[in-house]
Short mmCIF file of C-alpha atoms in Angstrom, two decimals:
data_model
loop_
_atom_site.label_atom_id
_atom_site.label_comp_id
_atom_site.label_asym_id
_atom_site.label_seq_id
_atom_site.Cartn_x
_atom_site.Cartn_y
_atom_site.Cartn_z
CA MET B 1 88.77 62.61 104.75
CA THR B 2 86.16 60.67 106.59
CA LYS B 3 84.98 61.29 110.08
CA LYS B 4 86.37 58.02 111.05
CA ASN B 5 90.06 58.15 110.06
CA ILE B 6 90.52 61.83 110.28
CA GLU B 7 94.35 62.94 111.13
CA TYR B 8 94.27 65.77 113.31
CA GLY B 9 97.45 67.65 112.11
CA ASP B 10 96.37 67.12 108.48
CA GLY B 11 92.89 68.20 109.38
CA LEU B 12 94.10 71.44 111.43
CA ALA B 13 96.50 72.35 108.51
CA LYS B 14 93.52 72.35 106.05
CA LEU B 15 91.23 74.20 108.74
CA GLU B 16 94.01 76.69 108.95
CA LYS B 17 94.06 77.06 105.17
CA ILE B 18 90.31 77.44 105.06
CA VAL B 19 90.82 80.47 107.39
CA ASP B 20 93.44 81.93 105.50
CA SER B 21 91.43 81.70 102.35
CA LEU B 22 88.45 83.42 104.30
CA GLU B 23 90.62 86.30 104.92
CA ASP B 24 91.07 87.05 101.24
CA ASN B 25 89.19 89.95 100.61
CA GLU B 26 88.71 89.20 96.94
CA LEU B 27 86.75 85.83 98.03
CA GLU B 28 83.57 85.57 96.25
CA LEU B 29 80.31 85.28 98.30
CA ASP B 30 79.35 81.79 96.99
CA LYS B 31 82.76 80.23 97.89
CA MET B 32 82.99 82.12 101.14
CA VAL B 33 79.56 80.19 102.08
CA SER B 34 81.06 76.82 101.17
CA LEU B 35 84.17 77.57 102.87
CA VAL B 36 82.39 78.77 106.27
CA GLU B 37 80.52 75.54 106.07
CA GLU B 38 83.27 73.28 105.39
CA GLY B 39 85.54 74.95 108.07
CA LEU B 40 82.81 74.95 110.92
CA GLU B 41 82.29 71.06 109.99
CA LEU B 42 85.80 70.31 109.95
CA ALA B 43 86.68 72.21 113.24
CA GLU B 44 83.61 70.26 115.00
CA GLN B 45 84.99 66.85 113.60
CA LEU B 46 88.51 67.73 114.95
CA LYS B 47 87.01 68.62 118.15
CA LYS B 48 84.90 65.24 118.41
CA HIS B 49 88.05 63.34 117.46
CA LEU B 50 90.03 64.75 120.24
CA GLU B 51 87.12 63.90 122.50
CA SER B 52 86.48 60.45 121.42
CA ALA B 53 89.83 59.07 120.04
CA GLU B 54 92.11 56.88 122.40
CA ASN B 55 95.66 56.45 122.21
CA LYS B 56 96.38 52.92 121.09
CA VAL B 57 99.32 51.06 123.09
CA GLN B 58 100.55 47.81 121.25
CA LYS B 59 103.64 45.96 122.53
CA LEU B 60 106.20 44.72 120.13
CA LYS B 61 107.43 42.23 122.48
CA GLN B 62 107.39 39.00 120.47
CA LYS B 63 108.90 40.58 117.32
CA TYR B 64 111.12 42.60 119.29
CA GLN B 65 112.17 39.47 121.71
CA LEU B 66 113.07 37.68 118.58
CA ASP B 67 115.29 40.49 117.28
CA LYS B 68 116.63 40.98 120.76
CA GLY B 69 117.60 37.31 120.86
CA ASP B 70 119.48 37.67 117.52
CA ALA B 71 121.27 40.72 119.02
CA ASN B 72 122.22 38.82 121.94
CA GLU B 73 123.53 36.07 119.74
CA MET B 74 125.66 38.58 117.98
CA VAL B 75 127.24 39.56 121.41
CA MET Q 1 155.49 7.07 139.75
CA GLU Q 2 157.07 9.08 136.84
CA ILE Q 3 155.17 12.24 135.76
CA PRO Q 4 155.23 12.16 132.06
CA ALA Q 5 156.68 15.20 130.33
CA MET Q 6 154.66 17.40 128.19
CA THR Q 7 155.63 19.78 125.60
CA VAL Q 8 155.13 23.75 126.49
CA THR Q 9 152.01 23.73 124.50
CA GLU Q 10 150.72 20.71 126.08
CA CYS Q 11 151.38 22.10 129.28
CA LEU Q 12 149.63 25.43 128.79
CA ASN Q 13 146.84 23.71 126.89
CA ALA Q 14 146.45 21.67 130.02
CA LEU Q 15 146.31 24.49 132.44
CA ASN Q 16 144.32 26.59 130.37
CA ASP Q 17 141.58 23.56 130.05
CA VAL Q 18 141.43 23.99 133.98
CA LEU Q 19 141.62 27.82 134.23
CA TYR Q 20 139.00 28.28 131.51
CA THR Q 21 136.55 26.52 133.64
CA GLN Q 22 137.11 29.16 136.26
CA VAL Q 23 135.14 32.29 136.49
CA VAL Q 24 136.39 34.88 138.75
CA VAL Q 25 135.35 38.04 140.06
CA VAL Q 26 138.04 40.40 141.05
CA GLU Q 27 138.08 43.80 142.63
CA GLY Q 28 141.28 46.12 142.04
CA GLU Q 29 142.57 49.35 140.87
CA VAL Q 30 143.20 49.94 137.19
CA ASN Q 31 146.70 50.32 136.03
CA SER Q 32 148.36 50.78 132.69
CA TYR Q 33 144.86 51.22 130.79
CA ASN Q 34 145.63 50.84 126.98
CA VAL Q 35 143.22 50.58 123.98
CA SER Q 36 145.14 48.68 120.79
CA GLN Q 37 143.74 49.03 117.42
CA GLY Q 38 140.42 50.56 118.57
CA LYS Q 39 139.36 46.75 119.43
CA TRP Q 40 141.51 45.43 122.17
CA VAL Q 41 141.78 46.75 125.84
CA PHE Q 42 144.71 45.96 128.03
CA PHE Q 43 145.09 47.11 131.68
CA SER Q 44 146.15 45.47 134.76
CA LEU Q 45 144.54 45.31 138.17
CA ARG Q 46 146.59 45.70 141.24
CA ASP Q 47 146.25 45.89 144.97
CA GLU Q 48 148.92 46.65 147.64
CA GLU Q 49 150.75 43.77 147.03
CA SER Q 50 149.89 41.82 143.55
CA LYS Q 51 148.99 42.78 140.02
CA ILE Q 52 147.06 40.65 137.38
CA GLU Q 53 146.96 41.50 133.55
CA CYS Q 54 143.51 41.86 132.11
CA PHE Q 55 142.55 41.74 128.53
CA ALA Q 56 139.00 42.28 126.93
CA VAL Q 57 137.34 43.13 123.54
CA LEU Q 58 136.59 46.90 123.55
CA TYR Q 59 132.77 46.16 123.04
CA LYS Q 60 132.41 44.67 126.19
CA ILE Q 61 134.11 47.40 128.14
CA SER Q 62 132.27 50.50 127.22
CA THR Q 63 132.81 52.31 130.51
CA PRO Q 64 135.52 54.77 129.84
CA LEU Q 65 138.65 53.67 132.21
CA GLU Q 66 141.54 55.59 133.56
CA ALA Q 67 144.27 54.60 136.08
CA GLY Q 68 143.30 54.75 139.51
CA MET Q 69 139.79 53.74 139.07
CA LYS Q 70 138.48 50.94 141.31
CA VAL Q 71 136.68 48.24 139.35
CA ARG Q 72 134.95 44.85 139.84
CA VAL Q 73 135.91 42.46 136.74
CA VAL Q 74 134.12 39.18 135.69
CA GLY Q 75 136.77 37.18 133.74
CA VAL Q 76 137.97 33.99 132.96
CA PRO Q 77 141.73 33.26 133.71
CA GLY Q 78 144.14 31.90 131.12
CA ILE Q 79 147.70 31.87 129.76
CA HIS Q 80 148.50 33.48 126.55
CA LYS Q 81 150.34 30.67 124.79
CA ARG Q 82 152.58 32.99 122.69
CA SER Q 83 154.00 35.24 125.53
CA GLY Q 84 153.31 32.68 128.44
CA LYS Q 85 151.67 35.42 130.22
CA PHE Q 86 148.94 34.99 132.73
CA SER Q 87 145.84 37.25 132.29
CA LEU Q 88 142.06 37.54 132.85
CA THR Q 89 139.82 37.80 129.84
CA ILE Q 90 137.04 40.29 131.08
CA ASN Q 91 133.59 39.62 130.22
CA SER Q 92 132.11 42.62 132.30
CA LEU Q 93 133.42 45.49 134.33
CA GLU Q 94 131.80 47.79 136.74
CA LEU Q 95 133.24 50.77 138.41
CA ILE Q 96 133.12 50.54 142.48
CA GLY Q 97 135.32 53.45 143.54
CA GLU Q 98 133.62 56.27 144.95
CA GLY Q 99 133.45 58.92 142.41
CA ASP Q 100 134.86 56.93 139.60
CA LEU Q 101 131.18 56.77 138.12
CA GLN Q 102 131.25 60.39 138.00
CA LYS Q 103 134.47 60.39 136.58
CA ALA Q 104 133.67 57.75 133.72
CA PHE Q 105 130.61 60.09 133.19
CA GLU Q 106 132.87 63.20 132.71
CA LEU Q 107 135.23 61.04 130.39
CA LEU Q 108 132.68 59.75 128.13
CA LYS Q 109 130.61 63.05 127.94
CA ASN Q 110 133.99 64.94 126.96
CA LYS Q 111 134.48 62.12 124.33
CA LEU Q 112 131.34 62.12 122.68
CA ASP Q 113 131.16 65.98 122.72
CA ALA Q 114 134.51 66.12 120.96
CA GLU Q 115 132.95 63.75 118.29
CA GLY Q 116 130.03 66.40 117.89
CA LEU Q 117 127.61 63.97 118.97
CA PHE Q 118 125.97 66.71 121.08
CA SER Q 119 125.90 69.57 118.69
CA LEU Q 120 122.81 71.46 117.95
CA GLU Q 121 123.23 70.83 114.30
CA ARG Q 122 122.25 67.09 114.72
CA LYS Q 123 119.17 67.85 116.85
CA ARG Q 124 116.08 66.99 114.99
CA SER Q 125 112.45 68.27 115.69
CA ILE Q 126 109.47 66.14 116.14
CA ALA Q 127 106.12 66.54 114.27
CA LYS Q 128 103.85 68.86 116.11
CA TYR Q 129 100.84 66.39 115.98
CA PRO Q 130 102.82 62.99 116.07
CA LYS Q 131 100.65 59.85 114.83
CA GLN Q 132 102.98 57.06 115.77
CA VAL Q 133 105.53 56.69 118.16
CA ALA Q 134 108.13 53.88 119.56
CA LEU Q 135 108.43 53.81 123.40
CA ILE Q 136 111.55 52.14 124.70
CA ALA Q 137 110.89 51.50 128.37
CA SER Q 138 110.29 48.93 131.14
CA THR Q 139 106.56 48.08 130.94
CA THR Q 140 106.72 47.44 134.71
CA SER Q 141 108.20 50.60 135.72
CA ALA Q 142 106.38 53.70 136.98
CA ALA Q 143 107.98 55.95 134.15
CA TYR Q 144 106.26 53.69 131.75
CA THR Q 145 102.72 54.23 133.54
CA ASP Q 146 103.51 57.75 134.01
CA PHE Q 147 104.49 58.42 130.46
CA LEU Q 148 101.11 56.85 129.09
CA ARG Q 149 98.98 58.24 131.52
CA ILE Q 150 100.12 61.76 130.84
CA LEU Q 151 99.76 60.95 127.23
CA GLU Q 152 96.32 59.72 127.39
CA ASN Q 153 95.44 62.98 129.26
CA ARG Q 154 96.88 65.23 126.61
CA TRP Q 155 96.22 63.57 123.27
CA SER Q 156 94.17 61.00 121.52
CA GLY Q 157 94.62 58.90 118.31
CA LEU Q 158 98.02 58.21 118.89
CA VAL Q 159 99.69 54.64 118.04
CA ILE Q 160 102.13 53.79 120.54
CA ASP Q 161 104.44 50.71 119.90
CA VAL Q 162 106.11 49.57 123.05
CA LEU Q 163 109.46 47.91 123.28
CA ASP Q 164 109.90 46.39 126.77
CA VAL Q 165 113.60 46.59 127.72
CA SER Q 166 115.39 46.23 130.92
CA VAL Q 167 116.56 49.85 132.10
CA GLN Q 168 118.86 48.60 134.67
CA GLY Q 169 121.22 45.62 135.44
CA GLU Q 170 123.47 43.40 133.17
CA LYS Q 171 120.88 43.26 129.89
CA ALA Q 172 119.81 46.92 130.01
CA ILE Q 173 122.54 48.20 127.64
CA ASP Q 174 122.06 44.97 125.05
CA GLU Q 175 118.49 45.35 124.95
CA ILE Q 176 118.06 49.25 124.82
CA GLU Q 177 120.95 48.89 122.05
CA ALA Q 178 118.96 46.07 120.41
CA ALA Q 179 115.46 48.02 120.51
CA PHE Q 180 117.08 50.94 118.67
CA ASN Q 181 118.55 48.51 116.06
CA TYR Q 182 115.28 46.99 115.69
CA LEU Q 183 113.51 50.30 115.13
CA ASN Q 184 116.09 51.46 112.58
CA GLU Q 185 115.22 48.38 110.55
CA SER Q 186 111.50 48.90 111.03
CA VAL Q 187 109.35 49.54 108.07
CA VAL Q 188 106.98 51.70 110.18
CA GLN Q 189 107.87 55.52 109.97
CA TYR Q 190 107.76 56.68 113.48
CA ASP Q 191 107.49 60.21 114.26
CA ALA Q 192 109.53 59.98 117.47
CA VAL Q 193 111.25 57.33 119.72
CA VAL Q 194 110.94 58.00 123.34
CA LEU Q 195 113.47 56.44 125.51
CA THR Q 196 112.60 56.68 129.25
CA ARG Q 197 113.05 55.55 132.77
CA GLY Q 198 112.36 56.76 136.19
CA GLY Q 199 114.84 58.18 138.60
CA GLY Q 200 117.70 56.66 140.28
CA SER Q 201 121.18 56.74 141.49
CA LEU Q 202 123.91 57.08 139.16
CA GLU Q 203 124.47 53.27 139.39
CA ASP Q 204 120.84 52.73 138.58
CA LEU Q 205 121.22 54.97 135.46
CA HIS Q 206 124.45 53.60 134.37
CA ALA Q 207 122.82 52.08 131.16
CA PHE Q 208 121.76 55.63 130.00
CA ASN Q 209 125.57 56.75 130.55
CA ASP Q 210 126.94 53.84 128.69
CA GLU Q 211 128.67 54.52 125.30
CA ARG Q 212 126.74 51.88 123.38
CA VAL Q 213 123.38 53.36 124.37
CA ALA Q 214 124.64 56.79 123.78
CA ARG Q 215 125.71 55.85 120.20
CA ALA Q 216 122.52 53.89 119.76
CA VAL Q 217 120.55 57.10 120.48
CA ALA Q 218 122.79 58.97 118.07
CA ARG Q 219 122.31 56.45 115.25
CA SER Q 220 118.44 56.46 115.58
CA ARG Q 221 116.82 56.75 112.38
CA PHE Q 222 113.91 58.79 114.12
CA PRO Q 223 114.18 61.67 116.44
CA VAL Q 224 114.65 60.66 120.01
CA VAL Q 225 113.03 62.09 122.89
CA CYS Q 226 115.20 61.23 126.41
CA GLY Q 227 113.40 61.37 129.51
CA ILE Q 228 115.48 59.82 132.26
CA GLY Q 229 115.26 60.04 135.84
CA HIS Q 230 114.25 63.23 137.96
CA GLU Q 231 114.48 66.69 136.96
CA ARG Q 232 118.04 67.04 138.34
CA ASP Q 233 119.49 63.78 136.51
CA ILE Q 234 121.07 64.12 133.18
CA SER Q 235 122.60 61.29 131.25
CA ILE Q 236 124.71 61.00 128.46
CA SER Q 237 121.87 59.95 126.35
CA ASP Q 238 119.95 63.05 127.29
CA PHE Q 239 122.99 64.98 125.52
CA VAL Q 240 122.96 62.86 122.66
CA ALA Q 241 119.24 62.82 122.06
CA ASP Q 242 117.29 65.28 119.73
CA ILE Q 243 115.15 66.48 122.65
CA ARG Q 244 115.75 66.16 126.19
CA ALA Q 245 113.00 65.82 128.66
CA SER Q 246 113.57 66.36 132.43
CA THR Q 247 111.21 63.42 133.33
CA PRO Q 248 109.24 60.68 131.65
CA SER Q 249 105.99 62.76 132.39
CA ASN Q 250 107.70 65.76 130.52
CA ALA Q 251 108.58 63.40 127.74
CA ALA Q 252 104.78 62.98 127.18
CA GLU Q 253 104.30 66.59 127.31
CA ILE Q 254 106.77 67.58 125.02
CA LEU Q 255 105.77 64.71 122.67
CA ALA Q 256 102.05 65.60 122.23
CA PRO Q 257 100.36 68.73 122.41
CA ASP Q 258 97.36 69.27 125.10
CA LYS Q 259 94.24 68.38 123.69
CA LEU Q 260 92.31 70.89 126.03
CA GLU Q 261 94.45 73.69 124.30
CA GLU Q 262 93.94 72.23 121.04
CA GLN Q 263 90.15 72.20 121.69
CA LYS Q 264 90.32 75.95 122.84
CA LYS Q 265 92.29 76.70 119.58
CA LEU Q 266 89.53 74.85 117.52
CA ASP Q 267 86.90 76.85 119.40
CA PHE Q 268 88.82 80.05 118.57
CA ILE Q 269 89.27 79.07 114.95
CA ARG Q 270 85.50 78.30 114.56
CA GLN Q 271 84.83 81.78 115.88
CA ASN Q 272 87.33 83.25 113.71
CA ILE Q 273 85.55 81.46 110.78
CA PHE Q 274 82.24 82.67 112.01
CA THR Q 275 83.57 86.26 112.46
CA LEU Q 276 85.12 86.33 109.10
CA GLY Q 277 82.03 84.96 107.22
CA GLN Q 278 80.01 87.48 109.10
CA GLN Q 279 82.41 90.14 108.25
CA LYS Q 280 82.35 89.11 104.58
CA LEU Q 281 78.44 89.22 104.64
CA ASN Q 282 78.47 92.72 106.25
CA SER Q 283 81.12 93.84 103.70
CA GLU Q 284 78.71 92.32 100.94
CA GLN Q 285 75.71 94.08 102.54
CA HIS Q 286 77.75 97.34 102.57
CA LYS Q 287 78.74 96.77 98.88
CA ILE Q 288 74.97 96.23 98.01
CA LYS Q 289 73.97 99.23 99.92
CA TYR Q 290 76.70 101.41 98.42
CA ALA Q 291 75.69 100.16 94.96
CA ILE Q 292 72.07 101.14 95.56
CA LYS Q 293 73.14 104.38 97.04
CA SER Q 294 75.38 104.86 93.80
CA LEU Q 295 72.42 104.10 91.67
CA VAL Q 296 70.10 106.34 93.49
CA ALA Q 297 72.76 109.17 93.25
CA ALA Q 298 73.30 108.41 89.72
CA ALA Q 299 69.43 108.46 89.12
CA ASP Q 300 69.28 111.74 90.85
CA ALA Q 301 71.99 112.99 88.92
CA GLN Q 302 70.28 112.31 85.65
CA ARG Q 303 67.14 113.61 86.82
CA ASP Q 304 68.88 116.98 88.03
CA LEU Q 305 70.52 116.90 84.53
CA LEU Q 306 66.95 116.53 82.93
CA PHE Q 307 65.60 119.29 84.91
CA ALA Q 308 68.43 121.49 84.14
CA LEU Q 309 67.92 120.51 80.29
CA GLN Q 310 64.28 121.35 80.80
CA ARG Q 311 64.96 124.62 82.33
CA ARG Q 312 67.59 125.56 79.59
CA LEU Q 313 65.06 124.33 77.12
CA ALA Q 314 62.31 126.35 78.75
CA MET Q 315 64.46 129.52 78.83
CA PHE Q 316 65.49 128.65 75.23
CA ALA Q 317 61.90 128.37 74.22
CA ASN Q 318 61.01 131.76 76.00
CA LYS Q 319 63.92 133.45 74.18
CA CYS Q 320 62.73 132.02 70.92
CA GLU Q 321 59.07 133.13 71.60
CA TYR Q 322 60.23 136.71 72.40
CA GLU Q 323 62.41 136.60 69.44
CA ILE Q 324 59.61 135.41 67.28
CA ILE Q 325 57.44 138.14 68.65
CA ASP Q 326 59.97 140.46 67.83
CA HIS Q 327 60.46 139.24 64.26
CA ALA Q 328 56.80 139.30 63.88
CA LYS Q 329 56.57 142.70 65.23
CA SER Q 330 59.48 143.59 62.81
CA VAL Q 331 57.82 141.76 59.87
CA THR Q 332 54.46 143.65 60.68
CA VAL Q 333 56.38 147.06 60.66
CA LEU Q 334 57.72 146.02 57.33
CA ILE Q 335 54.46 144.86 56.10
CA ASN Q 336 53.03 147.96 57.09
CA ARG Q 337 55.81 149.91 55.83
CA VAL Q 338 55.66 148.02 52.31
CA ALA Q 339 51.81 148.42 52.39
CA ARG Q 340 52.01 152.09 53.19
CA THR Q 341 54.70 152.55 50.66
CA SER Q 342 52.87 150.42 47.89
CA ARG Q 343 49.76 152.45 48.64
CA ASP Q 344 51.67 155.77 48.62
CA LYS Q 345 53.09 154.57 45.45
CA LEU Q 346 49.67 153.57 44.13
CA ILE Q 347 48.18 156.96 44.95
CA ALA Q 348 51.20 158.53 43.17
CA GLN Q 349 50.81 156.56 40.12
CA HIS Q 350 47.10 157.14 40.17
CA ARG Q 351 47.53 160.90 40.29
CA HIS Q 352 50.23 160.64 37.79
CA LEU Q 353 47.78 158.61 35.47
CA LEU Q 354 45.28 161.07 36.17
CA ASN Q 355 47.58 163.80 35.18
CA LEU Q 356 48.74 161.87 32.04
CA LYS Q 357 45.05 161.32 31.44
CA GLU Q 358 44.40 165.08 31.76
CA LYS Q 359 47.29 165.80 29.85
CA LEU Q 360 46.33 163.32 27.22
CA GLY Q 361 42.93 164.66 27.10
CA LEU Q 362 44.28 168.23 26.13
CA GLN Q 363 45.94 166.32 23.37
CA ASN Q 364 42.86 164.57 22.12
CA PRO Q 365 42.13 165.63 18.48
CA LYS Q 366 38.30 164.89 19.25
CA GLN Q 367 38.58 167.19 22.39
CA ILE Q 368 40.35 169.69 20.24
CA LEU Q 369 37.79 169.20 17.36
CA GLY Q 370 35.23 169.85 20.09
CA LYS Q 371 36.88 173.25 20.59
CA GLY Q 372 35.67 173.98 16.93
CA TYR Q 373 38.87 172.77 15.35
CA SER Q 374 38.78 170.35 12.29
CA ILE Q 375 41.08 168.08 10.51
CA VAL Q 376 41.42 168.28 6.74
CA ARG Q 377 42.37 165.21 4.92
CA GLY Q 378 43.27 165.28 1.18
CA GLN Q 379 44.12 162.74 -1.00
CA HIS Q 380 47.57 162.50 0.67
CA GLY Q 381 46.69 162.73 4.18
CA VAL Q 382 46.23 165.45 6.50
CA ILE Q 383 46.55 168.78 4.93
CA LYS Q 384 48.96 171.00 7.06
CA SER Q 385 49.77 173.55 4.19
CA VAL Q 386 48.02 175.18 1.37
CA SER Q 387 50.61 174.05 -0.97
CA SER Q 388 49.74 170.33 -0.41
CA VAL Q 389 46.39 170.88 -2.36
CA ALA Q 390 45.32 171.53 -5.63
CA ALA Q 391 42.46 173.13 -7.12
CA GLY Q 392 39.60 170.60 -7.61
CA GLU Q 393 41.04 168.20 -4.85
CA PRO Q 394 38.30 166.42 -2.92
CA LEU Q 395 38.91 167.03 0.85
CA GLN Q 396 37.31 165.54 3.80
CA ILE Q 397 36.88 167.82 6.81
CA MET Q 398 36.61 166.14 10.09
CA VAL Q 399 34.90 167.96 12.94
CA SER Q 400 34.18 166.80 16.38
CA ASP Q 401 30.89 164.92 15.35
CA GLY Q 402 31.65 163.69 11.90
CA ASN Q 403 33.27 164.36 8.57
CA ILE Q 404 32.32 167.08 5.79
CA ASP Q 405 33.26 166.54 2.14
CA ALA Q 406 34.46 169.38 0.43
CA VAL Q 407 36.38 170.26 -2.73
CA VAL Q 408 39.07 172.88 -3.20
CA THR Q 409 37.85 175.72 -5.36
CA ASP Q 410 40.80 177.58 -5.48
#
């Protein structure tokens, strides 16, 4: 997952998995440290994603009107 | 001038040629409504004086009708050749009687409900974080801009494919149905389809109470969020949709989570991760401290054990020392006893020897000879009897200081 094409839902699911892993008392210290780093970085990425990304509105007008014409012809 | 005769068919063809060019709009009351083979609709329109038969394909009359409803129809007149009956072929129909729209609404609602189109089992949920959605709306409507504005405020990174349709008037039903058909064929996997328009009268919202639109919603490959009209407006499409939103804005709220809430959630998760990390570190530190404490305690225990051993050894050594001293004393006593006994024995033996010596001294011939005794030896040894010698036998007489030779004389 790169910073550019991060999927919020997937990222959040991964983040929640990291938190679950961190709640495991048997976790080794080294693994814990890398998970904390990964989790904090991912949370930051997701937050930035929410701040910076915009919704993309694309009109299917042409393609749709063609179909709409077909539909009308059928009628 | 004689009018040429025609056959019946020629006559009807000629009349129909004229009639078919006439489009008429007629208002009247529905009577004898009947649907044949699920395809054809027959009814009559009447007023106080007259009646006209009407025919339509069911597809064009999606409004449920019942006797007594007032309608306005657009149709073409003609004479059915086989029966010779005059009728109107209806192209479109709208309800015009007061309360009839509501009545049609209830009829369709009951019909679709009976078919199970409103059942909860059919309802699908939408992804919590949708990525791509389709929006069926009029791009000139307030509903459209409201929906996108709320969505923009709430969420980011969403792709919205817009299908611009009429939401009112003649084309609305066809366009909305075609839009759903188009999406059903799409290669794109949408998380949801949003069908929306702003508020209006029952007449304005007619398309969304139409059976074809309702069935298009029901057939949708993707979950449908329906946001029609104001809070109080409920359309048939709302009932069929997977999720009913009260308004277009509400549709946006249902569709997308609030990014401010999500940011708060992310902050909470970050804090949680930090806290969990801290707790883990504290726990590890505690473990290390505990381990050190345990080691120290173990070392202390070993030291105590050593001390105890030392003490026991010292005690044992002391005990041994005492025992050795005791033994030494015993040995000394023994030695002393042995020595004393030996000495006494030696003295006794010495005395005994002296006695013996003394006694021996008494028996010594030489000592006896010293007292004046003498030993006489003949030829055959010591003479102890007179008879053991003969006259003339040489004798040797031993005295204390030497021998005297003699001869037996008698």
